[in-house]
CSV table of C-alpha atoms in Angstrom, one decimal:
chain,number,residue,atom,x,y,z
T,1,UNK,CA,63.0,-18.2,143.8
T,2,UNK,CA,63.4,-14.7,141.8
T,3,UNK,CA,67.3,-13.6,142.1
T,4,UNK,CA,68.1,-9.9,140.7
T,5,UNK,CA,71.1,-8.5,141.1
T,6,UNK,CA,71.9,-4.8,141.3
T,7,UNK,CA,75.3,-3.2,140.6
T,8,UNK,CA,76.3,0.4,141.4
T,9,UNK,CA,78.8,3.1,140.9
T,10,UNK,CA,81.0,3.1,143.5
T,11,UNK,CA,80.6,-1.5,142.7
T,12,UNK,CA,79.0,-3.0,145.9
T,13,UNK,CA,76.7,-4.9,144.7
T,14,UNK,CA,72.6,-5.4,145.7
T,15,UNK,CA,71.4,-9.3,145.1
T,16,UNK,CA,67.0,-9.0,145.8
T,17,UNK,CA,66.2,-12.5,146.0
T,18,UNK,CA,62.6,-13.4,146.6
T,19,UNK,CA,61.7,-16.8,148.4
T,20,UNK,CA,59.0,-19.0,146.5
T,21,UNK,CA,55.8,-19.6,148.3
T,22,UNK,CA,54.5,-22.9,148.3
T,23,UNK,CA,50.3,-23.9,147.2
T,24,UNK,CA,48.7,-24.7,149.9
T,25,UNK,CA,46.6,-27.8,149.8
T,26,UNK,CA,42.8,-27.4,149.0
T,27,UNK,CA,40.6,-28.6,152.0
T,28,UNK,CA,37.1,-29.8,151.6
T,29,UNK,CA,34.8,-31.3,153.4
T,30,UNK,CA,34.8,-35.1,153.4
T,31,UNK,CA,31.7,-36.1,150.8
T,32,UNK,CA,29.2,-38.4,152.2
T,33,UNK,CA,28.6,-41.8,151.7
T,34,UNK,CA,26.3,-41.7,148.8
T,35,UNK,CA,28.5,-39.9,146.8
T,36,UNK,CA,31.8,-41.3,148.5
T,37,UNK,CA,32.2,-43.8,146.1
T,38,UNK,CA,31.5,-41.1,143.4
T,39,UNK,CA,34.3,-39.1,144.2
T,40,UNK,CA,36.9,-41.5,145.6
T,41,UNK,CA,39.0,-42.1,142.1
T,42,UNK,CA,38.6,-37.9,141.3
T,43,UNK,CA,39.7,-36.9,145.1
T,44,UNK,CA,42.9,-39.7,144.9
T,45,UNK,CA,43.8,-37.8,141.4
T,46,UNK,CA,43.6,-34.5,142.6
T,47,UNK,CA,45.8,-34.9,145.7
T,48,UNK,CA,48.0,-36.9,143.2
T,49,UNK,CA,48.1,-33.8,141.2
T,50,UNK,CA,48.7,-31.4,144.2
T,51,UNK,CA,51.5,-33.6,145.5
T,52,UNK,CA,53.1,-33.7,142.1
T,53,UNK,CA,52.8,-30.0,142.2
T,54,UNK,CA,54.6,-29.5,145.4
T,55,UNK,CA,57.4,-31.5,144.6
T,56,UNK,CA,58.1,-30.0,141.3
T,57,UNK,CA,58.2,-26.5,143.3
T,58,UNK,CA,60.1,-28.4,146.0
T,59,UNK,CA,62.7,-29.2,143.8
T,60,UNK,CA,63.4,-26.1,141.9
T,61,UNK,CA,63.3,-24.4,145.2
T,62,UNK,CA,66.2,-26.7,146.3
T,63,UNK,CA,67.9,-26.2,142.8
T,64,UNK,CA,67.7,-23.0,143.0
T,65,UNK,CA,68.7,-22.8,146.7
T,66,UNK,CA,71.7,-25.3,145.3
T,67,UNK,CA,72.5,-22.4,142.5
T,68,UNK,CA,72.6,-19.5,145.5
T,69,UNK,CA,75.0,-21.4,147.8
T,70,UNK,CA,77.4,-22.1,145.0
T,71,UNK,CA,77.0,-18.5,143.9
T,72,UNK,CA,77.7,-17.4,147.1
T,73,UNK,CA,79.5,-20.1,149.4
T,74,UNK,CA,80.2,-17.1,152.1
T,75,UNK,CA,76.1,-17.1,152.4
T,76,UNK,CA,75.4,-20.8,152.1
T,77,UNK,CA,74.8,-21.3,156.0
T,78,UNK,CA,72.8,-18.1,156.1
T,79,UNK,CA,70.5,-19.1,152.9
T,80,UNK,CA,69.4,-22.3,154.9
T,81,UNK,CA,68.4,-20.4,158.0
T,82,UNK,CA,66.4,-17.7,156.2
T,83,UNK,CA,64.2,-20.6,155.0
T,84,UNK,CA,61.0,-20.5,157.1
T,85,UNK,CA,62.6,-17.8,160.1
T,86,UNK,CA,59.7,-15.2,161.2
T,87,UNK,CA,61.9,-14.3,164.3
T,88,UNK,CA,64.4,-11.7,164.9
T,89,UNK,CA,68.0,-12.7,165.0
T,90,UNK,CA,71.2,-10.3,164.2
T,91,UNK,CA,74.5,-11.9,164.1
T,92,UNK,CA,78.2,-10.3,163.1
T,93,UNK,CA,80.9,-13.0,161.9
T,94,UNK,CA,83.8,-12.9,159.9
T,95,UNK,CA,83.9,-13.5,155.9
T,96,UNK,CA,86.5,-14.1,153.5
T,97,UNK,CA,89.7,-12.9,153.5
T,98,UNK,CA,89.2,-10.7,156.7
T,99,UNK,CA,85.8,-9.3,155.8
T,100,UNK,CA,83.7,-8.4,158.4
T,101,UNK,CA,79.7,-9.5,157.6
T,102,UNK,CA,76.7,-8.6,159.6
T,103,UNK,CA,73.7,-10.9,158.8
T,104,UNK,CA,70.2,-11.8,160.5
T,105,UNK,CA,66.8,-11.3,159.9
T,106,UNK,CA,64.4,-8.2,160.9
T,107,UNK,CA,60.8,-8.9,161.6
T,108,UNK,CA,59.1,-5.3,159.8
T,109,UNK,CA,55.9,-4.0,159.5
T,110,UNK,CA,55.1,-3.4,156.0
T,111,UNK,CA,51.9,-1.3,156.1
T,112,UNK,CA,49.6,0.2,158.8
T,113,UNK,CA,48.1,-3.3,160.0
T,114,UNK,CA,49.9,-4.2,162.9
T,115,UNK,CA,49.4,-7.8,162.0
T,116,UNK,CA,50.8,-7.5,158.0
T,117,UNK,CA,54.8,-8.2,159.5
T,118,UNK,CA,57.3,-9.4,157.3
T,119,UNK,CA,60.7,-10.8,157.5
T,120,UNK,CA,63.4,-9.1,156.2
T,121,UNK,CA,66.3,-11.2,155.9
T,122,UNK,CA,69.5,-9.4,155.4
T,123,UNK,CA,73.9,-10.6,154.5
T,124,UNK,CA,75.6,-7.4,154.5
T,125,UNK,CA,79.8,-7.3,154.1
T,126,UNK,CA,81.7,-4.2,152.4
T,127,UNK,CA,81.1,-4.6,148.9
T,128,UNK,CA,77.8,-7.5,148.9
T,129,UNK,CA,74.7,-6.7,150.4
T,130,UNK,CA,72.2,-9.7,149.8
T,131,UNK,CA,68.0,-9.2,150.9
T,132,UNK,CA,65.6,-12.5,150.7
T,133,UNK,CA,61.4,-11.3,150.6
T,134,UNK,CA,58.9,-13.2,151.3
T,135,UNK,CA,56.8,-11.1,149.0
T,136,UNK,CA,58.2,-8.1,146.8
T,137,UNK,CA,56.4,-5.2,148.2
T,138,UNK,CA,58.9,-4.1,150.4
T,139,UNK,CA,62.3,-4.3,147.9
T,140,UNK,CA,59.8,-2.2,145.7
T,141,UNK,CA,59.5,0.2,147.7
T,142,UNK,CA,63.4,0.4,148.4
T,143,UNK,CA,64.1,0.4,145.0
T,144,UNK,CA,61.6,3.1,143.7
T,145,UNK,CA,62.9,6.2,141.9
T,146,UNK,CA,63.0,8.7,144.5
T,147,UNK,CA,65.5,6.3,146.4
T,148,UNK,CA,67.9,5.6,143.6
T,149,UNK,CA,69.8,8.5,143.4
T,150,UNK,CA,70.6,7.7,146.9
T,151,UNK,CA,72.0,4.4,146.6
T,152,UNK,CA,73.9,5.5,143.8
T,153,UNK,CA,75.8,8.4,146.0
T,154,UNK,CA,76.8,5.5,148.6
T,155,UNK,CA,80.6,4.1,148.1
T,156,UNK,CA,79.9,0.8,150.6
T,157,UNK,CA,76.8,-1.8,151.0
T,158,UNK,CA,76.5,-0.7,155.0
T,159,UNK,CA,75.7,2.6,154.1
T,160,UNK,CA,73.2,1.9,151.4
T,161,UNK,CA,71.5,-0.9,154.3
T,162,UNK,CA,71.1,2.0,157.0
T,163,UNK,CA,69.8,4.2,153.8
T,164,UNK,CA,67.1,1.5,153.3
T,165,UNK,CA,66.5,1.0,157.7
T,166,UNK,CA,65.4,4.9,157.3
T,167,UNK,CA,63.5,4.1,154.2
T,168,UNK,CA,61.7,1.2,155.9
T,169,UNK,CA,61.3,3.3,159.3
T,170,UNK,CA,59.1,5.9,157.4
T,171,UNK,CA,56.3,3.3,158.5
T,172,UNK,CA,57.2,3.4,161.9
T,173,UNK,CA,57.1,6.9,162.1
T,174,UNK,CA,53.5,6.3,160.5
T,175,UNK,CA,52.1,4.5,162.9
T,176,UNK,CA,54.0,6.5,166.2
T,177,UNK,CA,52.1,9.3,164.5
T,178,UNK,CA,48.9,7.5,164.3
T,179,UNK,CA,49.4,6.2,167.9
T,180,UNK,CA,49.6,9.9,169.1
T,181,UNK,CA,46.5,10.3,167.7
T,182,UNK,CA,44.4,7.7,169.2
T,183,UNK,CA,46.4,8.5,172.9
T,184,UNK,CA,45.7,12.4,172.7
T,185,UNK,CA,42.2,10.7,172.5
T,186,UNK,CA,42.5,8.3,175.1
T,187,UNK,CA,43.7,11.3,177.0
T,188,UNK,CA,40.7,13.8,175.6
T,189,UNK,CA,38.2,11.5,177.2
T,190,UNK,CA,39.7,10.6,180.5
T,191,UNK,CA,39.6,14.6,181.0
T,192,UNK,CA,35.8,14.7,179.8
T,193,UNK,CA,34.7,11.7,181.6
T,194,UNK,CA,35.6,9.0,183.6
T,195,UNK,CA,34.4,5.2,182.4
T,196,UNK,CA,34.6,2.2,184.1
T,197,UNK,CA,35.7,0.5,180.3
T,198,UNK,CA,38.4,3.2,180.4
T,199,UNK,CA,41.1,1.5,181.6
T,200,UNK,CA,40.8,-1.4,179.0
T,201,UNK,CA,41.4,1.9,176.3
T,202,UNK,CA,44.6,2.5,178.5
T,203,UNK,CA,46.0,-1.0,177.9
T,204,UNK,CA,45.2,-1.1,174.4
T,205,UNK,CA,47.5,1.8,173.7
T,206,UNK,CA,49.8,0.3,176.1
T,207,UNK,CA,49.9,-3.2,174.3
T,208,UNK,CA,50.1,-1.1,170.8
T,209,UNK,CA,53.0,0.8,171.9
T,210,UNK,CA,54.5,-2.8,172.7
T,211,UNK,CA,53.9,-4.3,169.7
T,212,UNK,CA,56.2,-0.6,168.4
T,213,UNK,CA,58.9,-0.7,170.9
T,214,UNK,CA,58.9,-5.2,169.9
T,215,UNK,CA,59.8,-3.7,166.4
T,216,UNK,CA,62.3,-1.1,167.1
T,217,UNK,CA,64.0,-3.1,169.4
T,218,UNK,CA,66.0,-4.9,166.8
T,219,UNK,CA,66.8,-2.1,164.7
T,220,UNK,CA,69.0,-0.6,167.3
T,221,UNK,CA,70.4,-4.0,167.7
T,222,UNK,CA,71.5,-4.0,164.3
T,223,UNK,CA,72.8,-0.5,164.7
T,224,UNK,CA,75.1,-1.5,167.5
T,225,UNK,CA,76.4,-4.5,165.4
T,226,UNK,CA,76.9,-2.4,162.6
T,227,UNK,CA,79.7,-0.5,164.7
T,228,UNK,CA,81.3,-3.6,166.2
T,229,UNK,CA,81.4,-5.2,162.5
T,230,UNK,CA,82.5,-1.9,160.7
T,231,UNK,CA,83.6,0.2,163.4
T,232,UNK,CA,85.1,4.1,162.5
T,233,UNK,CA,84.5,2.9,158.4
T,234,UNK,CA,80.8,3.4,158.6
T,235,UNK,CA,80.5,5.5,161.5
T,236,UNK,CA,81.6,8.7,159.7
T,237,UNK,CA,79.6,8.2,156.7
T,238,UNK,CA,76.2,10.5,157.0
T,239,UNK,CA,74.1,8.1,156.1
T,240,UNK,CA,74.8,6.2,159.8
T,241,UNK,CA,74.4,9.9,161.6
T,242,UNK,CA,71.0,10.4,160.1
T,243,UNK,CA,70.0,6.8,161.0
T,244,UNK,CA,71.7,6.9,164.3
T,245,UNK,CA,69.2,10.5,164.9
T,246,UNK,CA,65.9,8.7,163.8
T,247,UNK,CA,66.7,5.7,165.8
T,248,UNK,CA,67.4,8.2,168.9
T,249,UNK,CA,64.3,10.3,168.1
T,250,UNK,CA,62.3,7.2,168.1
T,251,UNK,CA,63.5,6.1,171.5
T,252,UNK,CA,62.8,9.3,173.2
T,253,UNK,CA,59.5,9.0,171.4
T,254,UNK,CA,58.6,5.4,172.8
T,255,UNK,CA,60.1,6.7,176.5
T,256,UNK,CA,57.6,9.8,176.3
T,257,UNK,CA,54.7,7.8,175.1
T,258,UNK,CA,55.2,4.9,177.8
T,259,UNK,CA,55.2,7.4,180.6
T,260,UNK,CA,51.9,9.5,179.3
T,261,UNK,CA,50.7,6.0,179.5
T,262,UNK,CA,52.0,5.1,183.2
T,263,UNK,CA,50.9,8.8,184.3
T,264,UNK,CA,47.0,8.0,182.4
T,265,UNK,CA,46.9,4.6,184.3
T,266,UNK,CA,47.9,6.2,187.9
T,267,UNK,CA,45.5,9.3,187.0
T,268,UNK,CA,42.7,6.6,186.7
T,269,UNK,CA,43.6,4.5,189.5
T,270,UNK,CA,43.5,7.6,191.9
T,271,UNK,CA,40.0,8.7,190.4
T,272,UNK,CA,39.5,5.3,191.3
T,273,UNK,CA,40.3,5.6,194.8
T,274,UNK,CA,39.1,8.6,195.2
T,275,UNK,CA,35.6,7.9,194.2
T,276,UNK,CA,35.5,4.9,196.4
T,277,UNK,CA,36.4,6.3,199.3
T,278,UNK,CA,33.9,9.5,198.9
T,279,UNK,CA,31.1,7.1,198.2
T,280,UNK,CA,32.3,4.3,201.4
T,281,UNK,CA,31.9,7.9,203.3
T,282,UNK,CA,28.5,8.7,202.3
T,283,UNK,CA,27.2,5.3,203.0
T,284,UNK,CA,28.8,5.5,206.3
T,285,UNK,CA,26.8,9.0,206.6
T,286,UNK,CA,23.7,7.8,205.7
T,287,UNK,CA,24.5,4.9,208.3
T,288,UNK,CA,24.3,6.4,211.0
T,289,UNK,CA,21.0,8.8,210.0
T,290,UNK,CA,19.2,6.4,209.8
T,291,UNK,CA,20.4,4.4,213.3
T,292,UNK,CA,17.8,6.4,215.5
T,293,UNK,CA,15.1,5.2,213.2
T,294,UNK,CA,16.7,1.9,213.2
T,295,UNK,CA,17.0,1.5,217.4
T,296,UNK,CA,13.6,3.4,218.0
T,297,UNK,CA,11.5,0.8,215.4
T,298,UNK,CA,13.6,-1.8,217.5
T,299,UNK,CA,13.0,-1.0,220.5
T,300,UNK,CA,8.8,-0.7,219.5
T,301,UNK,CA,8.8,-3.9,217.5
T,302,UNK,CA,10.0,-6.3,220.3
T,303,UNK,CA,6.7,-8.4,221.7
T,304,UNK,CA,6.4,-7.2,225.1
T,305,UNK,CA,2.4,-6.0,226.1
T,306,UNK,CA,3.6,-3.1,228.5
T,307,UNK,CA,5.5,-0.8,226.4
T,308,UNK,CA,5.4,3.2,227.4
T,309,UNK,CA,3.2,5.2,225.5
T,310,UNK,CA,1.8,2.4,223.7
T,311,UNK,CA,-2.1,3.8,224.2
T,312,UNK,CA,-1.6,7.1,223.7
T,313,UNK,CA,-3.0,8.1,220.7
T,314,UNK,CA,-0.4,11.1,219.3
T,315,UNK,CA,2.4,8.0,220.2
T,316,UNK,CA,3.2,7.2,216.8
T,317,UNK,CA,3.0,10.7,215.3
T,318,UNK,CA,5.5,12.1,218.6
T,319,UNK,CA,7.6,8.9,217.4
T,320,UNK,CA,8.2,10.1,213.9
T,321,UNK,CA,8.8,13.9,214.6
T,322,UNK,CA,11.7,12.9,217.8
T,323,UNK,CA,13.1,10.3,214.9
T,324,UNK,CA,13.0,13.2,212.6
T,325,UNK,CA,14.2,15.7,215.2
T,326,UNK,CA,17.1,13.5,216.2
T,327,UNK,CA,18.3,12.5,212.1
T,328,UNK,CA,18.3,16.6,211.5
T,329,UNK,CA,20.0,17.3,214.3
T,330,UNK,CA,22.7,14.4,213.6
T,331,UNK,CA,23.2,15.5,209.8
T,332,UNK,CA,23.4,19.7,210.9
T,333,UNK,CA,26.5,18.2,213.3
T,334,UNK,CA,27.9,16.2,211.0
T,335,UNK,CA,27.8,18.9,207.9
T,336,UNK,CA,29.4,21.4,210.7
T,337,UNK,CA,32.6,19.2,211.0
T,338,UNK,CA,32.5,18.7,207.8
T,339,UNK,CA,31.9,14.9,207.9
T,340,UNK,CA,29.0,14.8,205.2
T,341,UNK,CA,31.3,13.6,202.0
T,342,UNK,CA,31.1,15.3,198.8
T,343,UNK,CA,28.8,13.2,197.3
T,344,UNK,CA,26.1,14.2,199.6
T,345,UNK,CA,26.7,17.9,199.0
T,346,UNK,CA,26.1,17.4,195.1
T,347,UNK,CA,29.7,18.2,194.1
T,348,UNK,CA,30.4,16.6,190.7
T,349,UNK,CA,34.8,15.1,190.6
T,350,UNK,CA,35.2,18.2,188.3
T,351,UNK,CA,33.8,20.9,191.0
T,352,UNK,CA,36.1,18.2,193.4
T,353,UNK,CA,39.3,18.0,191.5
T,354,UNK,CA,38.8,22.2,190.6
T,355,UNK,CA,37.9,23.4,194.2
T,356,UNK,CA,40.5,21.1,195.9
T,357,UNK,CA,43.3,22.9,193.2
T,358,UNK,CA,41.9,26.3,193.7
T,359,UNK,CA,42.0,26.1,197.7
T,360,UNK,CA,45.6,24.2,197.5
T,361,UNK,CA,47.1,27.0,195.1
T,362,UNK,CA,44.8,29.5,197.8
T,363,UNK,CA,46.9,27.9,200.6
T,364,UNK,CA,50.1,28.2,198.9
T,365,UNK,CA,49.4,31.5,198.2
T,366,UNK,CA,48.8,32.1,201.8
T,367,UNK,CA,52.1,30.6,203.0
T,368,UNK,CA,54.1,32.3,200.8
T,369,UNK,CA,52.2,36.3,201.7
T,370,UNK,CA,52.6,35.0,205.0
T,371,UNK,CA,56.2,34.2,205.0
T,372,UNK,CA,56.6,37.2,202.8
T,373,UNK,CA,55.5,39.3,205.8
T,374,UNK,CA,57.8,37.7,208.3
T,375,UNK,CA,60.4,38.1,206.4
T,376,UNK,CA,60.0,42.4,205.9
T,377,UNK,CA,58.8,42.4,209.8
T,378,UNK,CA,61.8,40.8,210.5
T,379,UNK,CA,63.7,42.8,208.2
T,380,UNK,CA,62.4,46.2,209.8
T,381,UNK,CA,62.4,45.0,213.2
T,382,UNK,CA,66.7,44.4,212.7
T,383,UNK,CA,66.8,48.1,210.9
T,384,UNK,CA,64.9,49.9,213.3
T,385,UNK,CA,66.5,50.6,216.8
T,386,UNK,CA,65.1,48.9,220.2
T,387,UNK,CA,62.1,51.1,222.1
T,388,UNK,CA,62.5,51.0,225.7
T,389,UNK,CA,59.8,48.5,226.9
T,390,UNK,CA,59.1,50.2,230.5
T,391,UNK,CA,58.9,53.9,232.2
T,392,UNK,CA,62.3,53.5,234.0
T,393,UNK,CA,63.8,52.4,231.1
T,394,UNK,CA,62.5,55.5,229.3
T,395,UNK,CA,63.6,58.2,232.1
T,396,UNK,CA,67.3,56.6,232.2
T,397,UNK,CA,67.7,56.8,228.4
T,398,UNK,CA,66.5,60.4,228.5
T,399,UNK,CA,68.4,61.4,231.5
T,400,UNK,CA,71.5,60.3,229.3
T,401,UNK,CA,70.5,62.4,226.9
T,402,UNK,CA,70.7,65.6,228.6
């Protein structure tokens, strides 16, 4: 284990210590018997060697782990957990001589593969912060150059940690912005064109904005016991405002993006619907053409010898054109009320979607003239003063007059 320790102006301390990774053991294939005996002794030495290998790292681990706790006995019950946690786990306790700690491990995702996560495990009080890596890439990138004038400006540990949370949430805005892309997309194509393999995109973004809202999750955890550990101390310093503004940003972010993705999946199951029930209609249409055809050819296909018209020799020929008569006759009736589906009038969903807007906004437009004109009749009928309706009426009002 690699311990550096990092000591600032304003003297909080930053202890990096990096968790040693074990060899993993070779596998082979097992050899077969002709060489088995071959390679017996050289197999037995090698494991030998491996084993002796792992318990040499073993053991300076625990030495080492031995060497942290006696360092720091505050952290010793906190060192032990970290060993071998991948989950996400934020706790607030109390530390020597009335210190309040916060402490607990952050599951982060280091570049822009969605499966490259890495724990960060974290012991924060006023004046201590300690971070344990399983690899170094991340405490290299908090400790670059364009970051170290910041950590020398803070006067606490908390407020460098929420300095290093909006360091490490640059990726996350990464990959929201990446995510945009590929659902403006998503969105692009469901305008264009209508797949049945469509709705599998949809759930991809929805599972990928999980898998974002799985890792932001415990980030505003730890903001929220950041306040109950330091309270007012830390919530003044600028550092928690900017964080506490990104971590609201990002939640109205993830709230946007999951209802762009509830209003994409109800836009495709109503297509859905839609197009069933316009092409259930046209079947239904086509039905019942064709059931003249279908009773006539029963009606002549049943095996009785005296059947009318059977010896005539224009039978069959008068047969087709009444079938034919009959099926134009049904579909003219049907297209009059309007019955004939849309499919059957070769309307693509786009002429559909755009005629059945235009002649609801030409509806609207209607209601509204028309209650536009009751109103000013209504209006002019109160201003104006009452006509006599009949002649007697007329004759008394003049007679009054004179």
């Amino acid at each position: 284990m690699i311990h550096r320790m990092l000591r600032y102006p304003a003297g909080w301390e930053w202890h990096v210590l990096q968790q040693a990774r074990q060899q993993t053991v070779r596998i082979e294939p097992l050899p077969s018997r002709k060489d088995a005996q071959k390679h017996t002794n050289a197999s037995r030495e090698e494991q030998r060697a491996v084993k002796a290998i792992l318990k040499k790292e073993q053991d300076a681990l625990e030495q080492h782990t031995d060497e942290l706790k006696h360092l720091f006995p505050e952290c010793a019950s906190w060192i032990d957990d970290c060993s071998g946690r991948r989950t996400n786990m934020i706790s607030v306790g109390d530390a020597p001589h009335s210190k309040k700690r916060l402490y607990g491990t952050l599951m982060l995702q280091v570049t822009d593969d969605q499966s490259d996560v890495q724990p960060f495990h974290f012991w924060l009080c006023e004046d201590r912060l300690l971070t344990m890596h399983e690899d170094m890439r991340l405490p290299l990138r908090l400790q670059s150059a364009q970051h170290t004038s910041k950590f020398d400006s803070c006067a606490t540990a908390p407020e460098a940690f929420f300095i290093m949370l909006g360091i490490i949430l640059d990726t996350f805005h990464a990959g929201l912005d990446g995510f945009e892309t590929r659902l403006g997309e998503l969105e692009a194509t469901m305008r264009q064109e209508n797949r049945t393999v469509l709705i599998d995109n949809i759930f991809e973004r929805r599972y990928d904005l999980l898998h974002w809202s799985h890792l932001f999750i415990p980030i505003r955890e730890v903001h929220s016991a950041a306040i109950e550990a330091f309270m007012s101390g830390l919530t003044d310093v600028d550092s928690f405002q900017r964080i506490t503004h990104k971590l609201e940003r990002i939640d109205a972010l993830l709230k946007h993006y999951a209802l762009e993705i509830d209003t994409l999946i109800t836009m495709d199951d109503a297509i859905s619907n839609f197009r069933g029930n316009d092409i259930m209609k046209t079947l239904t249409i086509f039905t019942v053409l064709f059931l003249p055809a279908t009773v006539i050819g029963s009606i002549w296909g049943v095996n009785f010898e005296l059947l009318p018209f059977k010896e005539f020799k224009w039978s069959f020929t008068a047969m087709l054109a009444i079938i034919s008569i009959i099926t134009l006759f049904m579909y003219i009736w049907l297209w009059k009320k309007g019955w004939t589906g849309d499919l059957l009038n070769g309307r693509t969903p786009k002429e559909i979607i755009a005629s059945d807007g235009s002649s609801t906004r030409t509806k609207r437009a209607n209601r509204m003239k028309a209650s536009r004109t009751g109103r000013a009749s209504a209006v002019d009928a109160s201003t104006q003063p009452p006509q006599a309706k009949t002649r007697s009426e007329r004759k008394r009002n003049s007679s009054k007059l004179r």
